XYZ file of C-alpha atoms in Angstrom:
725
model
C 27.128 10.069 1.156
C 23.993 7.892 0.168
C 21.326 10.193 -1.894
C 17.602 10.416 -0.544
C 16.531 7.083 -2.905
C 19.588 5.328 -2.200
C 19.101 5.922 1.651
C 15.260 4.833 1.560
C 16.015 1.945 -0.621
C 18.680 0.912 2.255
C 16.642 1.106 4.992
C 13.750 -0.617 3.546
C 16.086 -3.515 2.549
C 17.480 -3.892 6.045
C 14.458 -2.701 8.520
C 11.284 -3.175 6.380
C 9.958 0.128 7.282
C 9.106 3.364 4.633
C 8.495 6.554 6.282
C 6.649 9.199 4.357
C 9.496 11.764 6.032
C 13.175 10.864 6.709
C 13.989 14.117 8.059
C 11.030 15.486 10.790
C 9.460 18.824 11.505
C 10.688 19.163 15.050
C 7.573 21.001 16.334
C 3.806 19.880 16.623
C 2.431 23.088 14.462
C 5.156 22.462 11.766
C 4.203 18.984 11.509
C 0.798 19.619 11.334
C 1.579 22.219 7.863
C 3.415 19.013 6.077
C -0.206 18.062 5.479
C 1.077 14.391 5.251
C 1.893 12.901 8.249
C 4.825 11.410 10.090
C 3.982 7.835 9.191
C 5.499 4.633 8.262
C 4.674 1.406 6.172
C 6.280 -1.379 8.173
C 6.854 -5.151 6.835
C 7.459 -6.888 10.100
C 8.727 -10.381 8.832
C 10.382 -8.810 5.550
C 12.684 -11.742 4.511
C 16.152 -11.454 5.525
C 18.324 -14.755 5.086
C 21.247 -12.919 6.690
C 19.298 -12.410 10.320
C 19.880 -15.942 11.693
C 17.751 -16.305 15.219
C 19.168 -16.473 18.343
C 18.910 -20.323 18.928
C 16.605 -20.019 22.062
C 13.265 -18.615 22.756
C 12.406 -15.302 24.495
C 10.263 -16.827 27.821
C 7.622 -14.203 28.357
C 5.452 -13.516 31.118
C 2.005 -14.833 30.992
C -0.067 -11.536 32.319
C -1.459 -10.265 29.454
C -0.353 -6.563 30.165
C 2.947 -7.197 31.276
C 4.662 -9.490 28.426
C 8.110 -8.747 29.644
C 10.772 -11.139 29.143
C 12.427 -13.904 31.453
C 15.692 -12.141 32.660
C 18.583 -12.654 35.229
C 16.765 -10.418 37.642
C 13.641 -13.350 37.572
C 13.491 -15.455 40.778
C 13.117 -18.832 39.078
C 12.051 -22.025 41.366
C 14.006 -24.884 39.560
C 11.768 -27.847 41.201
C 8.320 -26.327 40.351
C 9.310 -25.190 36.913
C 7.849 -21.571 37.898
C 9.504 -18.272 37.735
C 8.291 -14.911 38.653
C 8.402 -12.025 36.847
C 10.588 -9.355 38.142
C 8.194 -6.621 36.772
C 4.659 -7.457 37.411
C 5.325 -10.448 40.089
C 3.525 -12.673 38.244
C 4.140 -16.738 38.660
C 4.608 -18.399 35.162
C 4.994 -21.657 34.176
C 7.831 -23.008 31.732
C 5.592 -23.462 28.571
C 6.226 -26.166 25.949
C 6.105 -25.828 22.297
C 2.831 -25.415 21.099
C 1.767 -27.297 17.630
C 0.402 -25.544 15.241
C -3.889 -26.245 14.948
C -5.153 -26.407 11.257
C -9.031 -26.362 11.301
C -11.106 -26.996 8.087
C -14.478 -25.490 7.721
C -16.313 -26.409 4.779
C -19.136 -25.827 2.976
C -21.267 -28.793 1.365
C -24.271 -26.686 -0.467
C -22.354 -26.726 -3.572
C -22.369 -28.440 -6.897
C -20.537 -31.807 -7.305
C -17.821 -30.860 -9.589
C -17.166 -27.521 -7.351
C -17.118 -30.077 -4.066
C -14.807 -32.650 -5.731
C -12.325 -30.202 -6.618
C -12.405 -28.496 -3.043
C -12.159 -32.166 -1.475
C -8.713 -32.766 -3.382
C -7.276 -29.165 -2.998
C -7.778 -29.912 1.123
C -6.493 -33.524 0.737
C -3.377 -32.253 -1.501
C -3.292 -29.228 1.884
C -2.986 -32.664 4.367
C 0.164 -33.840 2.700
C 2.112 -30.027 3.347
C 1.285 -29.760 6.769
C 4.131 -30.255 9.433
C 3.494 -34.222 11.036
C 2.771 -32.755 14.693
C 0.444 -29.964 13.119
C -3.471 -30.475 14.858
C -5.999 -30.940 12.454
C -10.007 -30.170 12.487
C -12.837 -30.762 10.479
C -16.264 -29.150 10.303
C -18.530 -29.058 7.609
C -21.785 -27.159 7.315
C -25.205 -27.176 4.992
C -28.417 -27.030 6.922
C -26.728 -28.568 9.588
C -23.623 -28.039 11.113
C -21.585 -31.330 12.261
C -18.321 -31.041 14.443
C -16.351 -34.360 13.005
C -14.856 -36.378 15.637
C -11.261 -37.377 14.578
C -9.944 -39.641 17.256
C -12.146 -43.130 16.794
C -10.516 -45.925 14.492
C -12.789 -47.233 11.636
C -16.335 -45.374 12.181
C -16.977 -41.906 11.314
C -18.359 -40.108 13.943
C -19.573 -36.240 14.468
C -21.858 -34.053 16.580
C -24.602 -32.327 14.564
C -25.656 -28.808 15.443
C -29.167 -26.904 13.883
C -27.798 -24.100 11.532
C -30.236 -21.246 13.133
C -28.972 -21.468 16.653
C -26.887 -19.065 17.714
C -24.726 -20.896 20.836
C -22.189 -19.561 22.731
C -18.732 -21.015 23.514
C -19.752 -22.667 27.131
C -22.978 -23.993 25.444
C -20.661 -25.564 22.660
C -17.956 -26.590 25.050
C -20.176 -28.307 27.331
C -22.046 -30.232 24.508
C -18.848 -31.418 23.022
C -17.567 -32.406 26.032
C -14.614 -29.875 25.984
C -13.774 -28.923 29.518
C -10.391 -27.966 30.731
C -8.359 -29.910 33.570
C -8.421 -28.989 36.883
C -6.285 -25.902 38.669
C -4.292 -28.319 40.482
C -4.108 -30.739 37.828
C -2.858 -27.937 35.645
C -0.389 -26.813 38.103
C 0.684 -29.835 40.437
C 4.900 -29.562 40.144
C 5.125 -33.393 39.187
C 3.211 -33.315 35.851
C 4.774 -30.919 32.826
C 1.606 -28.931 31.142
C 0.206 -30.814 28.332
C -1.169 -28.682 25.852
C -4.576 -29.680 25.461
C -6.068 -32.019 22.974
C -9.257 -33.436 22.078
C -11.323 -35.891 19.577
C -11.611 -33.041 17.527
C -8.513 -31.540 16.711
C -5.623 -34.517 16.331
C -2.167 -34.852 14.802
C -1.683 -35.368 11.472
C 0.629 -37.952 11.483
C -2.135 -40.060 13.678
C -5.147 -39.479 11.473
C -3.803 -38.949 8.092
C -5.441 -41.718 6.316
C -8.728 -41.439 8.170
C -9.148 -37.974 7.235
C -7.742 -38.207 3.545
C -10.661 -40.506 3.428
C -13.495 -38.791 5.221
C -12.671 -35.650 2.928
C -13.182 -37.975 -0.204
C -16.232 -39.426 1.371
C -17.791 -35.919 1.853
C -21.042 -35.640 0.020
C -23.056 -32.705 -1.201
C -25.628 -31.529 1.434
C -28.703 -33.823 1.687
C -31.298 -31.344 2.320
C -33.536 -30.637 -0.525
C -32.391 -27.509 -2.522
C -31.931 -23.630 -1.371
C -32.186 -24.744 2.084
C -29.498 -22.489 3.788
C -25.734 -22.534 4.792
C -24.264 -20.913 7.659
C -20.550 -20.012 8.234
C -18.438 -20.693 11.014
C -18.693 -21.466 14.680
C -15.551 -21.130 16.584
C -15.203 -24.425 18.153
C -11.379 -24.432 19.044
C -11.180 -21.004 21.398
C -11.897 -22.979 24.649
C -8.657 -25.439 23.843
C -6.013 -23.434 22.298
C -6.070 -19.879 23.785
C -3.442 -17.976 22.238
C -2.083 -20.444 20.216
C -1.273 -20.080 16.584
C -4.447 -21.882 14.976
C -5.952 -21.085 11.460
C -9.437 -21.450 10.439
C -10.090 -22.236 7.000
C -13.453 -21.563 5.580
C -14.402 -22.627 1.986
C -17.461 -21.026 1.343
C -19.614 -21.672 -2.132
C -22.677 -19.447 -1.342
C -24.024 -16.636 1.023
C -25.478 -17.623 4.586
C -29.349 -18.062 4.092
C -30.027 -18.952 7.902
C -29.087 -18.408 11.196
C -27.314 -15.396 12.848
C -25.060 -14.786 9.968
C -27.322 -14.964 7.542
C -27.133 -12.168 4.340
C -29.701 -12.857 2.363
C -33.112 -15.183 2.207
C -33.608 -18.377 0.817
C -35.695 -16.926 -2.408
C -33.737 -16.922 -5.204
C -36.115 -14.131 -6.580
C -34.856 -11.954 -3.896
C -31.164 -10.853 -5.198
C -28.698 -10.319 -2.513
C -27.824 -6.844 -1.616
C -25.916 -4.394 -3.993
C -24.465 -1.110 -3.209
C -27.712 1.160 -4.406
C -29.616 -1.538 -1.386
C -26.938 -0.258 1.207
C -27.013 3.695 -0.061
C -30.839 3.297 0.465
C -30.629 1.447 3.690
C -32.482 -1.306 2.294
C -30.332 -4.726 3.241
C -32.134 -5.456 6.060
C -30.030 -8.302 7.336
C -26.484 -6.622 6.983
C -26.362 -5.009 10.274
C -27.279 -7.966 12.281
C -25.039 -10.628 9.863
C -21.833 -7.820 10.362
C -22.278 -7.641 14.192
C -22.536 -11.215 14.545
C -19.192 -11.675 12.283
C -17.922 -8.921 14.453
C -18.204 -10.639 17.825
C -16.792 -13.760 15.997
C -13.703 -12.173 14.784
C -13.064 -10.294 18.169
C -13.508 -13.784 19.676
C -11.016 -15.259 17.331
C -8.680 -12.492 17.375
C -9.088 -12.043 21.306
C -7.550 -16.132 20.942
C -4.692 -15.285 18.658
C -6.396 -17.642 15.710
C -6.650 -16.789 12.158
C -9.489 -16.819 10.092
C -9.071 -17.189 6.443
C -12.208 -17.135 3.842
C -11.945 -18.770 0.614
C -15.014 -17.369 -1.155
C -15.959 -19.116 -4.420
C -19.345 -18.334 -6.596
C -20.210 -16.602 -9.284
C -22.579 -14.525 -7.104
C -22.078 -12.665 -3.950
C -21.660 -14.602 -0.920
C -21.533 -11.986 2.090
C -17.631 -11.341 2.236
C -19.242 -7.116 3.061
C -20.581 -8.601 6.051
C -18.080 -11.260 7.232
C -14.860 -9.112 5.934
C -14.122 -8.195 9.684
C -13.242 -12.238 10.243
C -9.911 -11.707 8.015
C -9.494 -8.293 8.783
C -8.842 -8.448 12.542
C -7.137 -11.902 12.640
C -4.856 -11.145 9.589
C -6.494 -14.035 7.753
C -6.646 -14.203 3.858
C -9.421 -13.565 2.178
C -9.678 -15.277 -1.748
C -12.628 -14.704 -4.315
C -12.713 -16.975 -7.652
C -16.010 -18.210 -9.654
C -15.368 -21.694 -8.356
C -13.454 -24.114 -6.624
C -12.378 -26.046 -9.845
C -10.393 -22.473 -11.012
C -6.584 -22.471 -11.039
C -7.533 -19.083 -9.376
C -8.552 -21.036 -5.854
C -6.464 -23.945 -6.545
C -2.667 -22.300 -7.039
C -3.759 -19.914 -4.226
C -4.621 -22.038 -1.520
C -1.436 -24.554 -2.432
C 0.858 -20.932 -2.128
C -0.612 -20.902 1.224
C 1.889 -23.852 2.154
C 4.904 -21.946 0.668
C 7.991 -23.151 2.967
C 11.388 -21.040 3.395
C 14.411 -22.417 2.840
C 14.777 -24.410 6.141
C 11.624 -26.038 5.570
C 9.319 -24.212 7.917
C 6.089 -22.219 6.017
C 6.561 -18.423 5.431
C 3.551 -17.618 7.897
C 3.503 -16.664 11.546
C 0.572 -17.116 14.042
C -0.161 -14.845 17.207
C 1.911 -11.998 17.032
C 2.013 -8.753 18.954
C 3.357 -5.882 17.464
C 4.872 -2.980 19.880
C 5.529 0.485 18.806
C 8.279 2.344 21.872
C 8.927 6.182 20.448
C 11.651 8.963 21.683
C 9.659 11.719 23.767
C 9.373 13.998 20.875
C 6.967 11.744 19.119
C 3.779 9.620 19.733
C 2.172 6.752 17.902
C -1.390 8.249 16.715
C -2.454 4.332 15.546
C -2.591 1.611 12.857
C -4.185 0.676 9.715
C -3.538 -3.190 8.328
C -4.655 -6.580 9.366
C -4.862 -5.880 13.020
C -6.716 -5.163 16.469
C -5.944 -3.350 19.176
C -4.669 -4.397 22.501
C -5.960 -1.361 24.226
C -2.247 -0.517 25.569
C -2.024 2.882 27.185
C 1.516 4.403 27.813
C 3.638 7.409 27.622
C 3.803 6.737 23.420
C 0.369 6.813 22.725
C -0.557 10.223 21.023
C -4.432 11.383 22.023
C -5.323 12.184 18.120
C -6.285 8.591 16.837
C -5.593 7.698 13.352
C -7.185 4.170 12.122
C -6.756 1.489 15.397
C -5.380 3.923 17.827
C -5.473 4.877 21.514
C -2.658 2.313 22.131
C 0.792 1.017 21.656
C 0.031 -2.541 21.036
C -1.601 -4.509 18.222
C -2.738 -8.068 18.006
C -1.991 -9.434 14.507
C -2.801 -12.893 14.570
C -1.742 -13.854 10.983
C 1.784 -12.700 9.383
C 3.326 -13.236 6.370
C 6.601 -12.177 4.852
C 4.625 -9.224 2.929
C 2.159 -8.527 5.392
C 2.588 -4.477 5.918
C 1.107 -1.949 8.480
C 0.846 1.610 8.296
C 1.513 3.205 11.545
C 0.724 7.246 11.702
C 2.882 9.275 14.397
C 2.669 12.523 15.625
C 5.332 15.111 16.502
C 4.678 16.657 20.141
C 7.391 18.798 20.637
C 5.949 22.073 21.310
C 6.739 24.753 19.169
C 9.435 26.869 21.415
C 11.341 24.140 22.685
C 14.411 23.543 20.551
C 15.114 19.953 19.914
C 19.068 19.889 20.359
C 21.534 20.298 17.434
C 22.221 16.715 15.484
C 19.016 15.374 17.710
C 17.312 12.449 16.042
C 13.932 10.561 16.718
C 13.691 6.794 17.845
C 11.163 4.526 16.843
C 11.214 0.833 18.037
C 8.937 -1.921 16.432
C 8.873 -5.110 18.776
C 7.396 -8.269 16.964
C 6.864 -11.146 18.804
C 5.063 -14.082 17.035
C 4.847 -17.759 17.067
C 7.213 -19.461 14.192
C 5.576 -21.973 12.409
C 8.378 -24.684 14.364
C 6.327 -24.087 17.570
C 9.219 -21.323 18.724
C 8.019 -17.936 20.069
C 10.306 -15.246 18.353
C 10.960 -11.552 19.156
C 12.327 -9.331 16.466
C 12.914 -5.830 17.216
C 13.300 -3.111 14.661
C 15.022 0.047 15.638
C 15.041 3.191 13.308
C 15.551 6.605 13.752
C 15.507 10.294 11.365
C 17.017 13.397 11.834
C 14.883 16.297 13.220
C 15.010 19.717 11.628
C 13.548 22.943 12.355
C 10.915 23.979 9.549
C 11.182 27.643 9.138
C 14.738 27.404 8.626
C 15.318 23.908 6.948
C 12.246 23.647 4.779
C 14.492 22.628 2.057
C 15.861 19.527 3.665
C 12.503 18.420 4.947
C 10.997 18.598 1.536
C 14.198 16.563 -0.241
C 13.199 13.832 2.476
C 9.645 12.885 1.408
C 9.345 9.579 -0.119
C 6.216 10.498 -2.426
C 5.939 6.657 -3.251
C 5.262 5.560 1.235
C 3.497 9.051 1.377
C 0.933 8.335 -1.181
C 0.044 4.339 0.199
C 0.068 5.607 3.406
C -2.800 8.745 2.426
C -4.310 6.131 0.614
C -4.622 3.751 3.415
C -6.254 6.786 5.351
C -8.645 7.643 2.429
C -9.205 3.564 2.327
C -9.980 3.741 6.147
C -12.016 6.649 5.852
C -14.187 4.940 2.782
C -15.556 2.480 5.335
C -17.478 5.029 7.377
C -17.819 7.769 5.167
C -19.682 8.680 2.134
C -17.634 8.310 -1.297
C -17.758 11.850 -2.480
C -17.026 13.228 1.178
C -13.514 11.145 1.230
C -12.630 12.233 -2.634
C -13.029 15.852 -1.137
C -10.824 14.988 1.357
C -7.950 13.836 -0.909
C -8.228 16.901 -3.142
C -8.135 19.024 -0.150
C -5.109 17.463 1.294
C -3.284 17.472 -2.277
C -4.080 21.102 -3.234
C -2.998 21.831 0.311
C 0.624 19.856 0.092
C 1.022 21.536 -3.763
C 0.834 25.279 -1.719
C 3.067 24.101 0.732
C 5.912 22.733 -1.607
C 4.883 24.072 -4.884
C 6.937 26.513 -6.774
C 4.650 29.217 -8.212
C 3.915 32.892 -8.662
C 0.203 33.592 -6.886
C -2.513 33.265 -9.116
C -0.434 32.008 -12.387
C -1.126 28.358 -12.531
C 1.400 28.398 -15.938
C 4.132 29.209 -12.992
C 3.310 25.886 -10.820
C 6.301 23.575 -10.720
C 6.534 20.507 -8.106
C 10.516 19.484 -7.371
C 11.346 15.771 -8.784
C 10.514 14.396 -4.716
C 7.091 15.402 -5.050
C 6.371 15.232 -9.266
C 4.914 11.690 -9.220
C 2.587 12.487 -6.458
C -0.576 13.876 -7.843
C -0.941 11.144 -10.163
C -0.882 8.680 -7.994
C -3.713 10.841 -6.160
C -5.492 11.001 -10.241
C -5.182 7.105 -10.208
C -6.400 6.519 -6.685
C -9.295 8.509 -7.162
C -10.441 6.297 -9.639
C -10.039 2.973 -8.349
C -12.119 0.351 -7.273
C -10.841 1.108 -3.791
C -12.490 4.316 -3.481
C -15.011 4.132 -6.588
C -17.870 1.343 -5.866
C -19.270 1.938 -9.026
C -19.126 -1.521 -11.569
C -18.690 -3.535 -8.163
C -20.122 -5.502 -5.665
C -20.160 -4.819 -2.385
C -18.127 -8.226 -2.046
C -16.090 -7.110 -4.689
C -14.902 -3.626 -3.040
C -14.574 -5.122 0.233
C -12.195 -7.816 -1.227
C -10.154 -4.959 -2.684
C -10.057 -3.155 0.203
C -8.848 -5.941 2.574
C -5.832 -6.870 -0.383
C -4.568 -3.061 -0.163
C -4.623 -2.863 3.480
C -2.323 -5.778 4.136
C 0.266 -5.889 0.914
C 3.711 -4.129 0.866
C 4.224 -0.533 -0.737
C 5.525 -2.209 -4.360
C 2.020 -4.238 -4.563
C 0.113 -1.501 -3.380
C 1.337 1.049 -5.763
C 0.998 -1.440 -8.551
C -3.308 -1.515 -7.288
C -3.284 2.273 -7.348
C -1.408 2.379 -10.516
C -1.196 -0.466 -12.966
C 1.605 -1.048 -14.751
C 1.770 -1.238 -18.662
C 4.159 -2.674 -20.975
C 4.137 -2.680 -24.911
C 5.030 -5.489 -27.104
C 5.736 -4.793 -30.969
C 8.472 -5.473 -33.632
C 10.426 -2.529 -32.723
C 12.365 -4.503 -29.915
C 12.156 -5.724 -26.642
C 9.066 -4.577 -24.164
C 8.903 -1.473 -22.624
C 7.012 0.088 -19.824
C 4.300 2.494 -21.298
C 2.321 5.548 -20.021
C -0.828 4.249 -18.571
C -2.636 6.291 -21.042
C -5.196 5.882 -23.791
C -2.554 7.372 -26.491
C -0.261 3.819 -25.787
C -3.599 2.423 -26.918
C -2.023 1.534 -30.693
C -3.067 -1.180 -33.439
C 0.168 -2.902 -34.177
C 0.974 -2.898 -30.489
C 0.028 -5.758 -27.930
C -0.504 -4.752 -24.153
C 0.365 -6.434 -21.007
C -1.303 -4.605 -18.113
C -0.441 -5.430 -14.204
C -3.181 -4.722 -11.592
C -2.193 -6.732 -9.259
C -5.661 -8.570 -9.071
C -5.838 -9.148 -12.855
C -2.877 -9.521 -15.846
C -4.291 -8.595 -18.910
C -3.122 -8.926 -22.487
C -5.045 -6.368 -25.098
C -3.736 -7.104 -28.963
C -4.440 -3.974 -30.951
C -6.771 -3.765 -33.785
C -4.032 -4.927 -36.421
C -2.419 -7.386 -34.398
C -5.687 -8.881 -33.318
C -6.953 -9.323 -37.275
C -3.370 -10.844 -37.919
C -3.912 -13.135 -34.967
C -7.481 -14.063 -36.875
C -5.872 -14.721 -39.989
C -3.483 -17.061 -38.028
C -0.453 -15.610 -39.374
C 1.292 -17.064 -36.428
C 1.133 -20.490 -37.707
C 2.897 -19.719 -41.187
C 6.933 -20.367 -40.975
C 7.582 -16.952 -42.877
C 5.578 -15.219 -39.989
C 7.939 -17.034 -37.120
C 8.686 -13.232 -35.863
C 4.978 -12.568 -35.680
C 4.476 -15.742 -33.454
C 7.038 -14.848 -31.126
C 5.671 -11.276 -30.834
C 2.286 -12.791 -29.588
C 4.058 -15.310 -27.022
C 6.314 -12.599 -25.520
C 3.343 -11.126 -23.093
C 2.190 -14.793 -22.332
C 5.707 -15.823 -21.254
C 5.606 -12.748 -18.972
C 2.164 -12.874 -17.879
C 2.791 -16.825 -16.689
C 5.897 -15.404 -14.627
C 3.279 -13.065 -12.710
C 1.022 -15.351 -12.450
C 3.228 -18.108 -10.820
C 5.043 -15.996 -8.318
C 1.733 -13.477 -6.914
C -0.469 -14.382 -4.083
C -3.262 -14.291 -4.389
C -2.711 -15.819 -7.831
C -4.237 -13.268 -10.368
C -7.218 -13.329 -12.805
C -5.498 -13.746 -16.388
C -7.388 -12.087 -19.095
C -7.033 -12.400 -22.798
C -8.714 -9.622 -24.983
C -8.092 -7.663 -28.220
C -9.733 -4.193 -29.711
C -13.418 -4.519 -29.564
C -13.316 -7.466 -26.854
C -15.805 -7.259 -24.460
C -13.022 -7.713 -21.545
C -11.032 -4.497 -23.347
C -13.032 -2.571 -20.753
C -10.665 -3.798 -17.987
C -7.860 -1.708 -19.634
C -9.953 1.359 -21.024
C -11.016 2.064 -17.300
C -7.630 1.820 -15.726
C -5.784 4.290 -18.543
C -5.761 7.958 -18.162
C -8.686 8.883 -20.931
C -6.143 11.643 -22.329
C -8.912 12.644 -25.054
C -7.298 11.897 -28.765
C -9.080 14.860 -30.534
C -7.430 17.561 -28.466
C -3.684 15.848 -27.605
C -0.979 17.241 -28.900
C 0.325 13.973 -30.973
C 1.425 14.512 -34.665
C 0.518 11.180 -35.746
C -3.387 11.929 -36.194
C -5.945 9.099 -35.537
C -2.751 7.230 -34.496
C -2.170 8.508 -31.758
C -4.185 6.257 -29.475
C -7.690 4.971 -28.585
C -10.737 7.613 -27.726
C -12.034 6.291 -24.726
C -15.762 6.685 -23.653
C -15.835 8.147 -20.174
C -17.046 11.315 -18.395
C -14.113 11.033 -16.445
C -11.622 13.972 -16.652
C -7.799 13.344 -17.926
C -4.638 13.873 -15.850
C -3.696 16.881 -18.008
C -7.379 18.509 -16.941
C -7.162 17.223 -13.473
C -3.358 18.881 -13.367
C -4.347 22.028 -14.743
C -7.702 22.534 -12.209
C -5.014 21.272 -9.260
C -2.505 23.970 -10.529
C -5.442 26.750 -10.859
C -6.231 25.865 -7.013
C -3.008 25.765 -5.697
C -1.850 28.755 -6.997
C -5.068 30.906 -6.035
C -4.509 33.853 -3.816
C -8.401 33.158 -2.892
C -7.721 29.237 -1.636
């Protein structure tokens, strides 16, 4: 029989699902006593090369509240190409495959070399798009220009004032985008045509024109610091519920219009965390409201909004974050468009699978169905609610709750949602012996080939009576999944609650978990033991408390928004690295080895490679740094030293080439200013009182007020065993 770790790994491999508990307490009361809720990390499009799609697409009822699949009980009118849904009686057309839509929204208020680098990246991306994809271009500086792409030989654009807030209907009328009449659309003779227009044209038709047009883009001609203003959605009327990717490229903050986040006077800096705490950010609320309405409009229509923000200072990601977070869009932050970080990351958006389709999916919905003893409380991730009430919806909301269906406009093979459940079986209602609770995840999406696809993932777990079988529930604990699921909850709370309150909540949950599942004698901290299934969980919480997801010190509001965005969409493996970075040591003693994320690992004759997901850092110990400075690696007799220096660089390159978004690469040494990135992550086990026998060789003392893991664990044990708690 498989052990629990094997069982967990097999299920993740097959279904893309990791549960916090793999045996479930059989009553509501017992479930609340487990501290960590029954919850799942679900990766809808986990890559399964062995799972070929059935070769026709599911045809769905067009009524938003129904979405039933065309089936043998439906009536079909073959002449009129209509079918009647047998669930809601809606008459539906047989829809054509929809093309993908890519809209480029480009800021022109930037330095020439930045704009030049960006233009080259955009031209490169055109060559990667499928020939039938529709593309459009909007540029913005002081004015917003919507470029007409259908005209041969001349460049034509519609210009709007950047300070005016136009609604969708006004924009449609000004741009001449009106829908065909109902009779025209429904006539039996004409198969419905996807609406096209002068602003969105197939790549194959305008490839050369658009390449030239991008090449000719100039820096915004208006005199200096006059403002800029992001995105106005011009595609919603034309392609509702069609996969569309709105890619915005931003080189600075908006300084005018409804989305402005800072005034145009350079002497007044953009808001900081300090300003937010003092309620001193005068543009923030209005701008956030503006971007939220844009994000809601985009998500209603199934459109993804990506934000590429490349500037040395903040650009307003705090206010704009909902645009990417609600729509499953990418958020990428770099110092300049002329960096490999931006160029490589942007190129990786267009990665293709073996069959040649993009690894991106569009306009997805996720529906969760549960057996009757369990209900869904909510989801945390890049999704919005479809407000679908139903028998499996819990009244206790966690994250985006009150629904059993969510919309995810953009999905890729690593996009991962956290879903939280509530056991609703009453304490006195027994679950039949050997009974199982079942959860089904139904993901419908537009594949990048234009096909609609459905992926159905069905999982089941055993029930157990917590009063008699607590051991088997405890043995089924997945501490990695539980840590990420609790971390997502903490980050979700941090968006609306004060930092110290979130940390207190996290500490309280950890203490309760220790009290429930630890082995100890009352009031004797030294007697406390945690079984192997729980032993790593406290240190995940220790590192989470110090992480940039919960600690805003030393980060700008934009950086915090960026870190949280990535954490809420990545899969379990990447999320664990974000919370507890991975550290490898290179020395003359043998191959690289993983070492503790601890100050005791920082030794003079060692090179360290640290992966925090966001940064790949190489740190040279004091002696190694001196040898490198002296140039020993250039001397033939020190060839092994040259190899030692090269080994971490090669390993770093591999990570830099595969990760999305591409991490920042840092090469530093003992005493170097960027060594702070390493020193802030390691556990500061104070060298003067740790138990190593090598005196001062035991690592680097860290100058910090933070408690060490050892002190944290001592406090935790004391509180867990206390009879007063």
